[in-house]
């Protein structure tokens, strides 16, 4: 079974390096993070000139990669060979190229660290190469972080930096930025460098340093809908319309779909305790009150209608039966239908 990126990073930080790494998956952030760590830390700076080779998939072959991998290091205990954009290697997936790599995996040079950064896709797990990598090398699968896991990830990421963050602030970041990990972590890092000592990050900090309003964001919109606060919901979507580039419609529709789908789960699990319900909904127990209030405010039939309205808005956002409607108008009509 492929390893998780977090476990590999933990090993690398403990100076545990393997002869072959094959990093694959649709989330490039973790692939870049592991590759970057090896590039920066596997060799001392003075050893990199002779013992670190960077190749690119579209410009190299399996033969050239393995020729480099089979060299012995010069005046060093190890050498590093990194193949970036490895998904562009023409021979990967072809019998001859795969077999050459399998032969090396079965007998790698212990003094070489060979890294393949294979982004946006994965090898066919049914084929011999993937099976051999899983058994004989470090095969890593870098998946997109699901939306419901973003807030816990943010909380842990901030803690690893020596800070803490409020639960609401985690949710604001998760729901406003989404699961583009490069953007998300960059925004957090840019915010944290403003503090000379550890603090607890709040929504006010996020507004000040990231530019996400603590009052007008995706989190506050879903909350206003849950509590049927018509005035606040309309104020937020007016703000979104004035700042359209910062509040694209399609990610918001996805968030609203998830929100109202959870209300269906609340209805289906009526009488369940808060802790168990939080587990079913895959949310922090801190937010259970909002969902239970929302479930009371929206009858089952209305929730089903809302799911239909969201699908209709999604089609319109993609230009189907939209009559050239602007995104702001699609959103205003959708929110009106939800609340009335």
Coordinates of C-alpha atoms in Angstrom, one line a residue:
X1 CA 0.0 0.0 0.0
X2 CA 1.4 3.4 -0.9
X3 CA 2.7 5.5 2.0
X4 CA 1.2 8.8 3.2
X5 CA 3.3 11.9 2.6
X6 CA 3.2 12.9 6.3
X7 CA 4.9 9.6 7.4
X8 CA 7.6 10.0 4.8
X9 CA 8.3 13.6 5.8
X10 CA 8.6 12.4 9.4
X11 CA 11.2 9.8 8.4
X12 CA 13.1 12.3 6.3
X13 CA 13.3 14.8 9.2
X14 CA 14.7 12.0 11.3
X15 CA 17.4 11.6 8.6
X16 CA 16.0 8.3 7.4
X17 CA 16.5 8.1 3.6
X18 CA 15.6 5.3 1.2
X19 CA 17.3 4.4 -2.1
X20 CA 14.2 5.0 -4.3
X21 CA 11.2 7.3 -3.9
X22 CA 8.3 7.3 -6.3
X23 CA 6.0 10.3 -5.5
X24 CA 2.7 10.2 -7.3
X25 CA -0.8 11.7 -7.1
X26 CA -3.0 14.6 -8.0
X27 CA -1.9 16.9 -5.2
X28 CA 1.4 18.4 -6.2
X29 CA 2.0 20.2 -2.9
X30 CA 3.1 17.1 -1.0
X31 CA 5.2 15.8 -3.9
X32 CA 7.0 19.2 -4.0
X33 CA 7.4 19.2 -0.3
X34 CA 9.1 15.8 -0.1
X35 CA 11.2 16.5 -3.2
X36 CA 12.3 19.9 -1.8
X37 CA 13.2 18.4 1.6
X38 CA 15.5 15.8 0.0
X39 CA 17.0 18.3 -2.4
X40 CA 17.8 20.7 0.5
X41 CA 18.7 18.2 3.3
X42 CA 20.0 14.9 1.9
X43 CA 23.4 16.4 1.1
X44 CA 25.6 19.1 2.7
X45 CA 25.7 22.3 0.6
X46 CA 29.4 21.7 -0.3
X47 CA 28.5 18.2 -1.7
X48 CA 25.7 19.2 -4.0
X49 CA 27.8 20.4 -6.9
X50 CA 29.2 17.0 -7.7
X51 CA 26.6 14.7 -6.1
X52 CA 23.2 16.2 -6.9
X53 CA 21.6 15.7 -10.3
X54 CA 18.3 17.3 -11.3
X55 CA 16.6 15.9 -14.4
X56 CA 13.2 16.7 -16.1
X57 CA 10.9 14.0 -17.4
X58 CA 10.4 15.5 -20.9
X59 CA 14.1 15.9 -21.5
X60 CA 15.4 12.5 -20.2
X61 CA 15.0 8.8 -20.6
X62 CA 14.9 5.8 -18.2
X63 CA 18.4 4.9 -19.4
X64 CA 19.9 8.3 -18.7
X65 CA 18.2 8.3 -15.2
X66 CA 19.6 4.9 -14.3
X67 CA 23.1 5.8 -15.6
X68 CA 23.1 8.7 -13.2
X69 CA 21.7 6.6 -10.4
X70 CA 24.4 3.9 -10.8
X71 CA 27.3 6.4 -10.4
X72 CA 29.2 6.4 -7.2
X73 CA 29.3 9.6 -5.2
X74 CA 32.4 11.8 -5.3
X75 CA 33.9 12.5 -1.8
X76 CA 30.6 12.0 -0.2
X77 CA 28.6 9.1 1.4
X78 CA 25.7 9.5 -1.0
X79 CA 24.4 11.2 -4.1
X80 CA 20.9 12.4 -5.0
X81 CA 19.2 12.1 -8.4
X82 CA 15.9 13.9 -8.7
X83 CA 13.6 13.5 -11.7
X84 CA 11.1 16.4 -11.7
X85 CA 7.9 16.2 -13.8
X86 CA 8.5 12.5 -14.1
X87 CA 5.0 12.0 -15.5
X88 CA 6.4 13.3 -18.8
X89 CA 8.9 10.4 -19.2
X90 CA 7.9 8.8 -22.5
X91 CA 9.0 5.3 -21.5
X92 CA 7.1 5.0 -18.3
X93 CA 4.1 2.7 -18.8
X94 CA 5.8 0.9 -21.6
X95 CA 7.1 -2.6 -21.1
X96 CA 10.8 -2.0 -21.9
X97 CA 11.1 1.2 -19.8
X98 CA 9.2 -0.3 -16.9
X99 CA 11.4 -3.3 -16.9
X100 CA 14.6 -1.3 -16.8
X101 CA 13.3 0.5 -13.8
X102 CA 12.1 -2.7 -12.1
X103 CA 15.6 -4.2 -12.6
X104 CA 17.1 -1.2 -10.8
X105 CA 14.5 -1.2 -8.0
X106 CA 15.4 -4.8 -7.2
X107 CA 19.1 -3.9 -6.9
X108 CA 19.5 -0.2 -6.2
X109 CA 22.8 1.4 -5.4
X110 CA 22.7 2.0 -1.7
X111 CA 24.7 5.3 -1.9
X112 CA 22.1 6.8 -4.3
X113 CA 18.8 8.5 -3.4
X114 CA 16.7 8.3 -6.6
X115 CA 13.5 10.4 -6.5
X116 CA 10.7 10.5 -9.1
X117 CA 8.2 13.4 -8.8
X118 CA 5.3 12.0 -10.8
X119 CA 2.5 14.7 -10.6
X120 CA -1.2 14.8 -11.2
X121 CA -1.6 11.1 -11.9
X122 CA -0.8 7.7 -10.5
X123 CA 0.7 4.5 -12.0
X124 CA -1.6 1.7 -13.0
X125 CA -1.6 -0.4 -9.7
X126 CA -2.3 -3.6 -11.7
X127 CA 1.0 -3.4 -13.6
X128 CA 4.3 -4.8 -12.5
X129 CA 6.1 -1.5 -12.0
X130 CA 3.6 -0.2 -9.4
X131 CA 3.7 -3.5 -7.6
X132 CA 7.5 -3.6 -7.4
X133 CA 7.7 0.0 -6.3
X134 CA 5.2 -0.7 -3.5
X135 CA 7.3 -3.7 -2.3
X136 CA 10.9 -2.6 -2.9
X137 CA 10.8 1.2 -2.9
X138 CA 9.0 4.1 -1.1
X139 CA 5.8 4.6 -3.1
X140 CA 3.9 7.7 -2.0
X141 CA 0.4 8.7 -3.0
X142 CA -0.4 12.4 -2.6
X143 CA -4.1 12.8 -2.6
X144 CA -6.1 16.0 -2.5
X145 CA -7.2 16.8 1.0
X146 CA -11.0 16.4 1.3
X147 CA -12.8 19.6 2.3
X148 CA -13.9 18.1 5.7
X149 CA -10.3 17.4 6.6
X150 CA -9.0 20.9 5.8
X151 CA -9.7 22.5 9.1
X152 CA -8.0 19.8 11.2
X153 CA -5.0 19.9 8.7
X154 CA -4.8 23.7 9.2
X155 CA -4.9 23.3 12.9
X156 CA -2.0 20.8 12.8
X157 CA 0.0 22.8 10.3
X158 CA -0.2 25.9 12.5
X159 CA 0.8 23.9 15.6
X160 CA 3.8 22.6 13.8
X161 CA 4.9 26.2 13.2
X162 CA 4.7 26.9 17.0
X163 CA 1.3 28.7 17.0
X164 CA -2.3 27.9 17.8
X165 CA -5.4 28.9 15.9
X166 CA -9.1 29.3 16.8
X167 CA -11.5 26.8 15.6
X168 CA -13.6 29.4 13.8
X169 CA -10.4 30.8 12.2
X170 CA -9.5 27.3 10.8
X171 CA -13.0 27.1 9.3
X172 CA -12.8 30.5 7.7
X173 CA -9.5 29.6 6.0
X174 CA -10.7 26.2 4.9
X175 CA -14.0 27.5 3.5
X176 CA -12.5 30.7 1.9
X177 CA -9.4 29.3 0.3
X178 CA -10.3 25.6 -0.2
X179 CA -8.0 22.7 -0.8
X180 CA -5.4 24.3 -3.0
X181 CA -2.6 23.4 -0.6
X182 CA 0.1 25.6 -2.1
X183 CA -2.1 28.7 -1.8
X184 CA -3.4 27.7 1.6
X185 CA 0.0 27.1 3.2
X186 CA 1.5 30.1 1.5
X187 CA -1.2 32.3 3.0
X188 CA -0.7 30.8 6.4
X189 CA 3.1 31.2 6.2
X190 CA 2.8 34.8 5.1
X191 CA 0.5 35.6 8.0
X192 CA 2.7 33.9 10.6
X193 CA 5.9 35.8 9.7
X194 CA 4.2 38.9 11.0
X195 CA 4.4 37.6 14.6
X196 CA 7.6 37.9 16.8
X197 CA 6.3 35.3 19.3
X198 CA 3.7 32.6 19.3
X199 CA 0.0 33.8 19.3
X200 CA -3.4 32.2 18.9
X201 CA -4.5 33.1 15.3
X202 CA -7.9 34.6 15.2
X203 CA -10.3 35.7 12.5
X204 CA -9.1 39.3 13.1
X205 CA -5.6 38.2 12.2
X206 CA -6.8 36.5 9.1
X207 CA -8.6 39.6 8.0
X208 CA -5.6 41.7 8.7
X209 CA -2.9 39.6 7.1
X210 CA -4.7 37.3 4.6
X211 CA -7.4 39.7 3.5
X212 CA -10.4 37.4 4.2
X213 CA -13.1 39.5 6.0
X214 CA -14.0 38.1 9.4
X215 CA -17.6 39.2 8.7
X216 CA -18.0 38.6 4.9
X217 CA -16.8 35.1 4.0
X218 CA -18.1 31.7 3.0
X219 CA -18.2 30.5 6.6
X220 CA -20.4 33.5 7.6
X221 CA -22.7 33.0 4.6
X222 CA -23.4 29.3 5.5
X223 CA -24.0 30.3 9.1
X224 CA -26.4 33.1 8.1
X225 CA -28.3 30.6 6.0
X226 CA -28.4 28.1 8.8
X227 CA -30.0 30.6 11.1
X228 CA -32.1 32.1 8.4
X229 CA -30.6 35.5 8.9
X230 CA -31.9 37.1 5.7
X231 CA -30.3 40.6 6.3
X232 CA -26.9 39.2 7.0
X233 CA -27.0 36.7 4.1
X234 CA -28.0 39.5 1.7
X235 CA -25.3 41.8 3.0
X236 CA -22.7 39.0 2.5
X237 CA -23.7 38.2 -1.1
X238 CA -23.7 42.0 -1.9
X239 CA -20.1 42.1 -0.6
X240 CA -19.3 39.0 -2.7
X241 CA -20.7 40.8 -5.8
X242 CA -18.5 43.8 -5.2
X243 CA -15.4 41.5 -4.7
X244 CA -16.2 38.9 -7.3
X245 CA -12.6 37.9 -8.1
X246 CA -12.1 36.9 -4.4
X247 CA -15.3 35.0 -4.2
X248 CA -15.8 32.8 -7.3
X249 CA -19.1 31.1 -7.6
X250 CA -18.3 27.5 -8.3
X251 CA -16.3 26.7 -5.1
X252 CA -19.1 28.4 -3.1
X253 CA -21.7 26.2 -4.8
X254 CA -19.7 23.1 -3.8
X255 CA -19.5 24.4 -0.2
X256 CA -23.3 25.0 -0.1
X257 CA -24.0 21.6 -1.6
X258 CA -21.9 20.0 1.2
X259 CA -23.6 22.1 3.8
X260 CA -27.2 21.2 2.8
X261 CA -26.2 17.6 2.2
X262 CA -25.1 17.5 5.9
X263 CA -28.6 18.7 6.9
X264 CA -30.0 15.6 5.2
X265 CA -27.7 13.5 7.4
X266 CA -28.9 15.4 10.5
X267 CA -32.5 14.6 9.6
X268 CA -31.6 11.0 9.0
X269 CA -29.8 10.8 12.4
X270 CA -32.4 12.6 14.6
X271 CA -31.8 12.1 18.3
X272 CA -28.1 11.2 17.9
X273 CA -25.8 12.8 20.5
X274 CA -23.6 15.8 19.4
X275 CA -20.3 13.9 19.5
X276 CA -21.6 11.0 17.4
X277 CA -23.4 13.3 15.0
X278 CA -20.1 15.3 14.6
X279 CA -18.5 12.0 13.6
X280 CA -21.2 11.3 11.0
X281 CA -21.0 14.8 9.6
X282 CA -17.2 14.8 9.8
X283 CA -17.1 18.2 11.4
X284 CA -15.8 19.7 14.6
X285 CA -18.3 19.3 17.5
X286 CA -18.0 23.1 17.9
X287 CA -20.3 23.4 14.8
X288 CA -23.0 20.9 15.7
X289 CA -25.3 23.5 17.2
X290 CA -25.4 25.3 13.8
X291 CA -26.3 22.2 12.0
X292 CA -29.1 21.2 14.4
X293 CA -30.6 24.7 14.3
X294 CA -30.4 24.6 10.5
X295 CA -32.1 21.2 10.4
X296 CA -35.0 22.7 12.4
X297 CA -35.2 25.8 10.2
X298 CA -35.4 23.7 7.0
X299 CA -38.0 21.0 6.5
X300 CA -36.8 17.9 4.6
X301 CA -38.8 18.8 1.5
X302 CA -37.2 22.3 1.5
X303 CA -33.7 20.8 1.8
X304 CA -34.4 18.5 -1.2
X305 CA -35.6 21.6 -3.2
X306 CA -32.4 23.5 -2.2
X307 CA -30.2 20.6 -3.5
X308 CA -32.1 21.0 -6.8
X309 CA -31.6 24.8 -6.8
X310 CA -27.8 24.3 -6.3
X311 CA -27.6 21.9 -9.2
X312 CA -29.5 24.4 -11.3
X313 CA -27.1 27.2 -10.2
X314 CA -24.1 25.0 -11.0
X315 CA -25.4 24.4 -14.6
X316 CA -25.9 28.1 -15.0
X317 CA -22.4 28.9 -13.7
X318 CA -21.2 26.7 -16.5
X319 CA -23.2 28.5 -19.2
X320 CA -26.1 26.0 -19.5
X321 CA -29.5 27.7 -19.6
X322 CA -28.0 30.8 -18.1
X323 CA -29.0 33.4 -20.7
X324 CA -25.6 35.1 -20.0
X325 CA -26.4 35.6 -16.3
X326 CA -23.6 37.1 -14.3
X327 CA -22.3 35.0 -11.4
X328 CA -23.6 37.6 -8.9
X329 CA -27.1 37.3 -10.2
X330 CA -27.0 33.5 -10.2
X331 CA -25.9 33.7 -6.5
X332 CA -28.5 36.3 -5.5
X333 CA -31.3 34.2 -7.1
X334 CA -30.0 31.1 -5.4
X335 CA -29.9 32.7 -2.0
X336 CA -33.4 34.1 -2.4
X337 CA -34.7 30.6 -3.3
X338 CA -33.0 29.1 -0.3
X339 CA -34.3 31.6 2.2
X340 CA -37.8 32.0 0.9

